[in-house]
């Protein structure tokens, strides 16, 4: 059958083929995922449905109708010709299209994949030769050999990739068509058209399940690979976290050893409520509690009863939470009830989200330092008083010395006046009174010099009442 010489018939057939391509492409793009139409079993089934209809039917109808209208085919054979045309188009879509699409979208194969593909092709060629080759004697039992063609496609679907399944299906279909055209194989019938229809029906029926199975295996393989990668990633993360945890534990143990090694500081941790969560040896020594006696208890037990009643512990935690740190000094109570003066630091501990997770508390016994400071202050006061008295003594001594010199001058003048007392009779009595006053003043200066330690002290018996009476004049002045 030929359309040579009829341009209109040829144009109609070309138009029908074009409509087939446009309709099928449009339906594939909108209904079956476009270029990814072979990615899942459901899409493969949709692709097979679109290969069966309607594009291929439109092409077969337009083509056969053009032949009949052009006088190139008998109208009585319309159905058989249409069936042949339709199955040919369906076979092309189901066998050639997957081969082109899948190989066009696949990555370059490596050496290992090339060797695996070569094994598949060798097996497929061997099965094709056994089942369809004209070199094998045609017998009544030859029909059963056609079922061998299913084996390579199933093998490819289960073991290889989708492109390899499409390749095996195309190779086997070529062998089947070659053997049928050579009147060899299980599909040979009385007419070539019937033989061709039978072989197309067979290869299409075998190719569709193989492609569906291959798509399902590909999905499972991708899922397994994803699961394997996820598992490897989880294992890597677990290993990394385990390593980090081990490192953190080592650092924590080292820090704990360092904290336990501090004997002169009580270092311990508190939770948000102020309950003790850790306890070092220094705390045991300073506070007097063993760790099992204090863990889980409120740190308020270290405060005096007055401080507890005044809410000092809660205020300290609130200050640390608000300001980040609270530093105070005050009296603290040991387990045995004794008190000591302590320097205390409470520092808030926060996580990366800046949420409060607890407190770190450091207590140091500074009782000896405080007592030393008190003794130092007393010594300073005593020194200042001594210096004050020394200055006062120096001032008193200076005044007494100068006053004594004045008295000496006055006394000398009185002696001169006494030598001339006969000139004025009443003057002698005045001189006597003045000398008595000078004598009293001299005693006063002697006491002042003794206070200032300007005279050598000579221990002599003292009449206490007379001494006190003599001090009256000094105290009055």
XYZ file of N, CA and C in Angstrom, residues 21-166:
438
model
N 0.656 13.769 17.883
C 1.745 14.274 18.723
C 1.273 15.412 19.621
N 0.487 16.351 19.065
C 0.026 17.501 19.849
C -0.920 17.075 20.969
N -1.877 16.204 20.605
C -2.852 15.772 21.618
C -2.165 14.996 22.735
N -1.306 14.068 22.344
C -0.627 13.251 23.357
C 0.282 14.104 24.235
N 1.042 15.023 23.628
C 1.937 15.894 24.405
C 1.147 16.781 25.362
N 0.026 17.316 24.871
C -0.792 18.191 25.733
C -1.354 17.415 26.928
N -1.852 16.199 26.642
C -2.397 15.388 27.729
C -1.302 14.931 28.704
N -0.134 14.577 28.168
C 0.972 14.182 29.042
C 1.399 15.326 29.957
N 1.462 16.518 29.402
C 1.908 17.671 30.184
C 0.907 18.019 31.287
N -0.376 17.934 30.965
C -1.380 18.358 31.932
C -1.896 17.270 32.847
N -1.729 16.017 32.456
C -2.384 14.948 33.220
C -1.407 13.910 33.775
N -0.229 13.811 33.158
C 0.677 12.723 33.539
C 2.066 13.197 33.949
N 2.226 14.474 34.237
C 3.499 14.946 34.770
C 4.519 15.380 33.763
N 4.177 15.447 32.495
C 5.112 15.949 31.498
C 6.332 15.063 31.357
N 7.524 15.692 31.476
C 8.772 14.949 31.300
C 8.974 13.911 32.394
N 8.290 14.083 33.526
C 8.412 13.126 34.633
C 7.305 12.091 34.598
N 6.753 11.823 33.423
C 5.597 10.937 33.328
C 5.928 9.493 33.664
N 7.217 9.116 33.614
C 7.607 7.741 33.913
C 8.201 7.599 35.310
N 8.024 8.625 36.166
C 8.679 8.630 37.477
C 7.990 7.734 38.494
N 6.678 7.524 38.349
C 5.937 6.715 39.321
C 5.094 5.680 38.589
N 4.701 4.599 39.260
C 3.848 3.591 38.608
C 2.537 4.172 38.101
N 1.906 5.052 38.870
C 0.645 5.634 38.436
C 0.829 6.451 37.165
N 1.909 7.200 37.092
C 2.150 7.995 35.883
C 2.463 7.105 34.683
N 3.123 5.976 34.914
C 3.368 5.040 33.814
C 2.049 4.485 33.289
N 1.128 4.168 34.210
C -0.192 3.685 33.791
C -0.923 4.766 33.009
N -0.842 6.022 33.483
C -1.466 7.123 32.743
C -0.836 7.276 31.363
N 0.494 7.142 31.311
C 1.181 7.232 30.025
C 0.715 6.121 29.083
N 0.563 4.912 29.617
C 0.076 3.810 28.782
C -1.341 4.082 28.295
N -2.168 4.647 29.177
C -3.527 4.982 28.760
C -3.538 6.032 27.664
N -2.667 7.036 27.767
C -2.591 8.066 26.726
C -2.000 7.510 25.436
N -1.157 6.475 25.555
C -0.630 5.848 24.341
C -1.718 5.081 23.602
N -2.661 4.521 24.363
C -3.751 3.774 23.731
C -4.777 4.704 23.113
N -5.017 5.845 23.748
C -6.020 6.799 23.261
C -5.769 8.126 23.966
N -6.231 9.226 23.368
C -6.957 9.337 22.089
C -6.064 9.725 20.911
N -4.792 10.153 21.198
C -3.952 10.659 20.115
C -3.701 9.630 19.044
N -3.350 8.404 19.451
C -3.079 7.344 18.473
C -4.335 6.969 17.696
N -5.475 7.027 18.355
C -6.725 6.727 17.651
C -7.038 7.793 16.613
N -6.786 9.052 16.954
C -7.016 10.142 15.993
C -6.120 9.956 14.784
N -4.833 9.638 15.031
C -3.902 9.444 13.921
C -4.329 8.270 13.042
N -4.711 7.146 13.692
C -5.134 5.980 12.912
C -6.405 6.271 12.129
N -7.338 6.967 12.741
C -8.609 7.265 12.067
C -8.382 8.185 10.878
N -7.614 9.272 11.086
C -7.350 10.216 9.993
C -6.551 9.534 8.889
N -5.549 8.738 9.278
C -4.704 8.096 8.279
C -5.461 7.084 7.440
N -6.158 6.159 8.107
C -6.892 5.128 7.367
C -8.036 5.751 6.575
N -8.710 6.738 7.151
C -9.783 7.415 6.429
C -9.268 8.079 5.169
N -8.081 8.702 5.243
C -7.493 9.338 4.061
C -7.179 8.303 2.987
N -6.680 7.139 3.411
C -6.389 6.090 2.437
C -7.659 5.592 1.755
N -8.711 5.414 2.551
C -9.969 4.932 1.975
C -10.556 5.970 1.037
N -10.568 7.246 1.482
C -11.124 8.303 0.647
C -10.289 8.533 -0.602
N -9.008 8.298 -0.519
C -8.139 8.494 -1.675
C -8.112 7.292 -2.592
N -8.808 6.223 -2.227
C -8.860 5.047 -3.071
C -7.650 4.157 -2.929
N -6.878 4.363 -1.877
C -5.674 3.550 -1.689
C -5.928 2.328 -0.808
N -7.112 2.236 -0.211
C -7.447 1.089 0.634
C -8.918 0.780 0.473
N -9.223 -0.498 0.642
C -10.598 -0.947 0.531
C -11.327 -0.627 1.832
N -12.519 -0.051 1.697
C -13.284 0.334 2.881
C -13.649 -0.873 3.728
N -13.742 -2.040 3.126
C -14.098 -3.231 3.892
C -12.966 -3.665 4.833
N -11.757 -3.212 4.558
C -10.603 -3.538 5.407
C -10.246 -2.394 6.359
N -11.164 -1.464 6.515
C -10.893 -0.279 7.355
C -10.489 -0.694 8.775
N -11.253 -1.652 9.324
C -11.009 -2.028 10.722
C -9.649 -2.685 10.899
N -9.312 -3.618 10.010
C -8.025 -4.311 10.157
C -6.858 -3.356 9.925
N -7.018 -2.463 8.927
C -5.941 -1.486 8.686
C -5.833 -0.510 9.863
N -6.982 -0.101 10.355
C -6.978 0.846 11.501
C -6.315 0.210 12.717
N -6.616 -1.067 12.951
C -6.024 -1.759 14.092
C -4.510 -1.850 13.948
N -4.051 -2.159 12.732
C -2.606 -2.239 12.504
C -1.947 -0.882 12.717
N -2.575 0.148 12.162
C -2.034 1.511 12.301
C -1.990 1.917 13.787
N -3.073 1.670 14.449
C -3.174 2.093 15.868
C -2.158 1.360 16.742
N -2.064 0.020 16.554
C -1.102 -0.734 17.353
C 0.332 -0.317 17.053
N 0.605 0.039 15.797
C 1.948 0.517 15.449
C 2.288 1.802 16.184
N 1.319 2.739 16.202
C 1.562 3.994 16.934
C 1.690 3.752 18.439
N 0.812 2.872 18.958
C 0.886 2.564 20.392
C 2.230 1.929 20.729
N 2.663 0.984 19.872
C 3.959 0.354 20.107
C 5.094 1.362 20.064
N 5.025 2.308 19.139
C 6.069 3.336 19.073
C 6.121 4.181 20.331
N 4.921 4.563 20.831
C 4.884 5.377 22.053
C 5.383 4.601 23.268
N 4.963 3.335 23.375
C 5.291 2.579 24.578
C 6.700 2.004 24.562
N 7.304 1.846 23.390
C 8.627 1.236 23.314
C 9.731 2.238 23.000
N 9.497 3.116 22.052
C 10.546 4.054 21.628
C 10.598 5.280 22.531
N 9.398 5.830 22.862
C 9.373 7.060 23.674
C 10.051 6.883 25.035
N 9.749 5.830 25.818
C 10.464 5.665 27.093
C 11.975 5.546 26.920
N 12.403 4.838 25.867
C 13.837 4.694 25.621
C 14.492 6.056 25.412
N 13.876 6.911 24.590
C 14.453 8.229 24.295
C 14.404 9.137 25.524
N 13.228 9.164 26.184
C 13.057 10.074 27.329
C 13.977 9.694 28.482
N 14.007 8.407 28.811
C 14.788 7.986 29.975
C 16.287 8.124 29.744
N 16.756 7.789 28.552
C 18.179 7.969 28.277
C 18.539 9.447 28.134
N 17.591 10.236 27.654
C 17.865 11.671 27.530
C 17.974 12.377 28.874
N 17.275 11.865 29.880
C 17.280 12.505 31.201
C 18.285 11.885 32.166
N 18.912 10.772 31.776
C 19.815 10.095 32.709
C 21.203 10.731 32.669
N 21.933 10.546 33.756
C 23.307 11.032 33.838
C 24.222 10.073 33.088
N 25.431 10.518 32.760
C 26.376 9.611 32.085
C 26.682 8.403 32.968
N 26.775 7.231 32.325
C 27.011 6.009 33.087
C 28.508 5.835 33.341
N 28.830 5.220 34.463
C 30.231 4.961 34.783
C 30.616 3.557 34.316
N 31.822 3.166 34.627
C 32.336 1.887 34.142
C 31.529 0.713 34.696
N 31.219 0.792 35.968
C 30.464 -0.307 36.592
C 29.082 -0.445 35.967
N 28.411 0.698 35.787
C 27.081 0.660 35.175
C 27.156 0.168 33.736
N 28.213 0.529 33.021
C 28.363 0.060 31.642
C 28.522 -1.458 31.592
N 29.280 -2.014 32.525
C 29.438 -3.471 32.573
C 28.116 -4.157 32.910
N 27.364 -3.582 33.847
C 26.068 -4.154 34.201
C 25.109 -4.101 33.016
N 25.118 -2.974 32.297
C 24.247 -2.843 31.124
C 24.650 -3.833 30.038
N 25.944 -4.057 29.885
C 26.406 -5.028 28.888
C 25.904 -6.435 29.224
N 25.925 -6.783 30.515
C 25.391 -8.088 30.931
C 23.913 -8.206 30.588
N 23.161 -7.131 30.856
C 21.731 -7.153 30.554
C 21.491 -7.300 29.058
N 22.247 -6.563 28.254
C 22.055 -6.630 26.800
C 22.428 -8.013 26.262
N 23.481 -8.592 26.798
C 23.851 -9.941 26.353
C 22.748 -10.944 26.678
N 22.207 -10.865 27.871
C 21.113 -11.765 28.227
C 19.885 -11.524 27.380
N 19.578 -10.240 27.114
C 18.405 -9.916 26.301
C 18.577 -10.419 24.871
N 19.758 -10.204 24.319
C 20.026 -10.683 22.951
C 19.936 -12.212 22.890
N 20.466 -12.876 23.906
C 20.400 -14.343 23.918
C 18.961 -14.826 23.944
N 18.130 -14.201 24.796
C 16.719 -14.586 24.855
C 16.025 -14.265 23.537
N 16.351 -13.104 22.943
C 15.731 -12.737 21.668
C 16.075 -13.713 20.561
N 17.315 -14.167 20.550
C 17.711 -15.136 19.529
C 17.018 -16.474 19.742
N 16.926 -16.890 21.002
C 16.285 -18.180 21.281
C 14.794 -18.137 20.960
N 14.124 -17.051 21.303
C 12.673 -16.992 21.157
C 12.228 -16.618 19.755
N 13.004 -15.787 19.032
C 12.486 -15.238 17.770
C 13.402 -15.450 16.572
N 14.632 -15.909 16.761
C 15.575 -15.975 15.646
C 15.157 -17.027 14.619
N 15.307 -16.703 13.325
C 15.001 -17.694 12.273
C 15.960 -18.879 12.276
N 17.083 -18.738 12.995
C 18.049 -19.841 13.019
C 17.571 -21.007 13.871
N 16.577 -20.755 14.725
C 16.020 -21.820 15.550
C 14.890 -22.493 14.767
N 14.876 -23.800 14.765
C 13.891 -24.535 13.979
C 12.482 -24.230 14.477
N 11.591 -23.966 13.519
C 10.213 -23.632 13.837
C 9.435 -24.921 14.093
N 8.942 -25.091 15.330
C 8.169 -26.275 15.699
C 6.897 -25.831 16.410
N 6.056 -26.812 16.715
C 4.807 -26.496 17.409
C 5.059 -26.021 18.834
N 6.176 -26.439 19.392
C 6.507 -26.024 20.764
C 7.209 -24.675 20.815
N 7.422 -24.064 19.653
C 8.156 -22.787 19.612
C 7.376 -21.667 20.298
N 6.036 -21.784 20.335
C 5.218 -20.708 20.912
C 5.547 -20.467 22.382
N 5.913 -21.525 23.096
C 6.206 -21.364 24.526
C 7.455 -20.537 24.770
N 8.354 -20.491 23.767
C 9.592 -19.736 23.963
C 9.357 -18.234 24.049
N 8.186 -17.778 23.573
C 7.902 -16.337 23.628
C 7.866 -15.829 25.060
N 7.490 -16.699 25.974
C 7.424 -16.258 27.376
C 8.803 -15.973 27.971
N 9.854 -16.491 27.307
C 11.203 -16.165 27.781
C 11.499 -14.674 27.672
N 10.817 -13.988 26.755
C 11.065 -12.555 26.562
C 10.684 -11.744 27.794
N 9.790 -12.294 28.613
C 9.387 -11.561 29.823
C 10.525 -11.518 30.838
N 11.375 -12.566 30.853
C 12.423 -12.674 31.871
C 13.413 -11.507 31.845
N 13.985 -11.144 30.674
C 14.937 -10.014 30.690
C 14.304 -8.700 31.145
N 13.027 -8.479 30.769
C 12.380 -7.231 31.178
C 12.127 -7.208 32.682
N 11.704 -8.344 33.233
C 11.529 -8.403 34.688
C 12.868 -8.266 35.407
N 13.896 -8.918 34.867
C 15.243 -8.815 35.439
C 15.720 -7.363 35.447
N 15.496 -6.679 34.315
C 15.902 -5.274 34.223
C 15.108 -4.407 35.191
N 13.796 -4.694 35.309
C 12.954 -3.880 36.191
C 13.365 -4.032 37.650
N 13.723 -5.266 38.045
C 14.061 -5.514 39.446
C 15.512 -5.180 39.782
N 16.413 -5.321 38.831
C 17.847 -5.208 39.118
C 18.454 -3.900 38.626
N 17.910 -3.358 37.537
C 18.549 -2.202 36.906
C 17.644 -0.975 37.002
N 18.031 0.065 36.256
C 17.279 1.307 36.269
C 16.196 1.278 35.193
N 15.333 2.315 35.211
C 14.221 2.365 34.259
C 14.708 2.427 32.814
N 15.787 3.174 32.575
C 16.297 3.276 31.208
C 16.731 1.911 30.689
N 17.273 1.077 31.582
C 17.709 -0.257 31.170
C 16.508 -1.152 30.865
N 15.424 -0.977 31.622
C 14.196 -1.731 31.335
C 13.633 -1.340 29.977
N 13.603 -0.034 29.707
C 13.118 0.434 28.401
C 14.004 -0.085 27.277
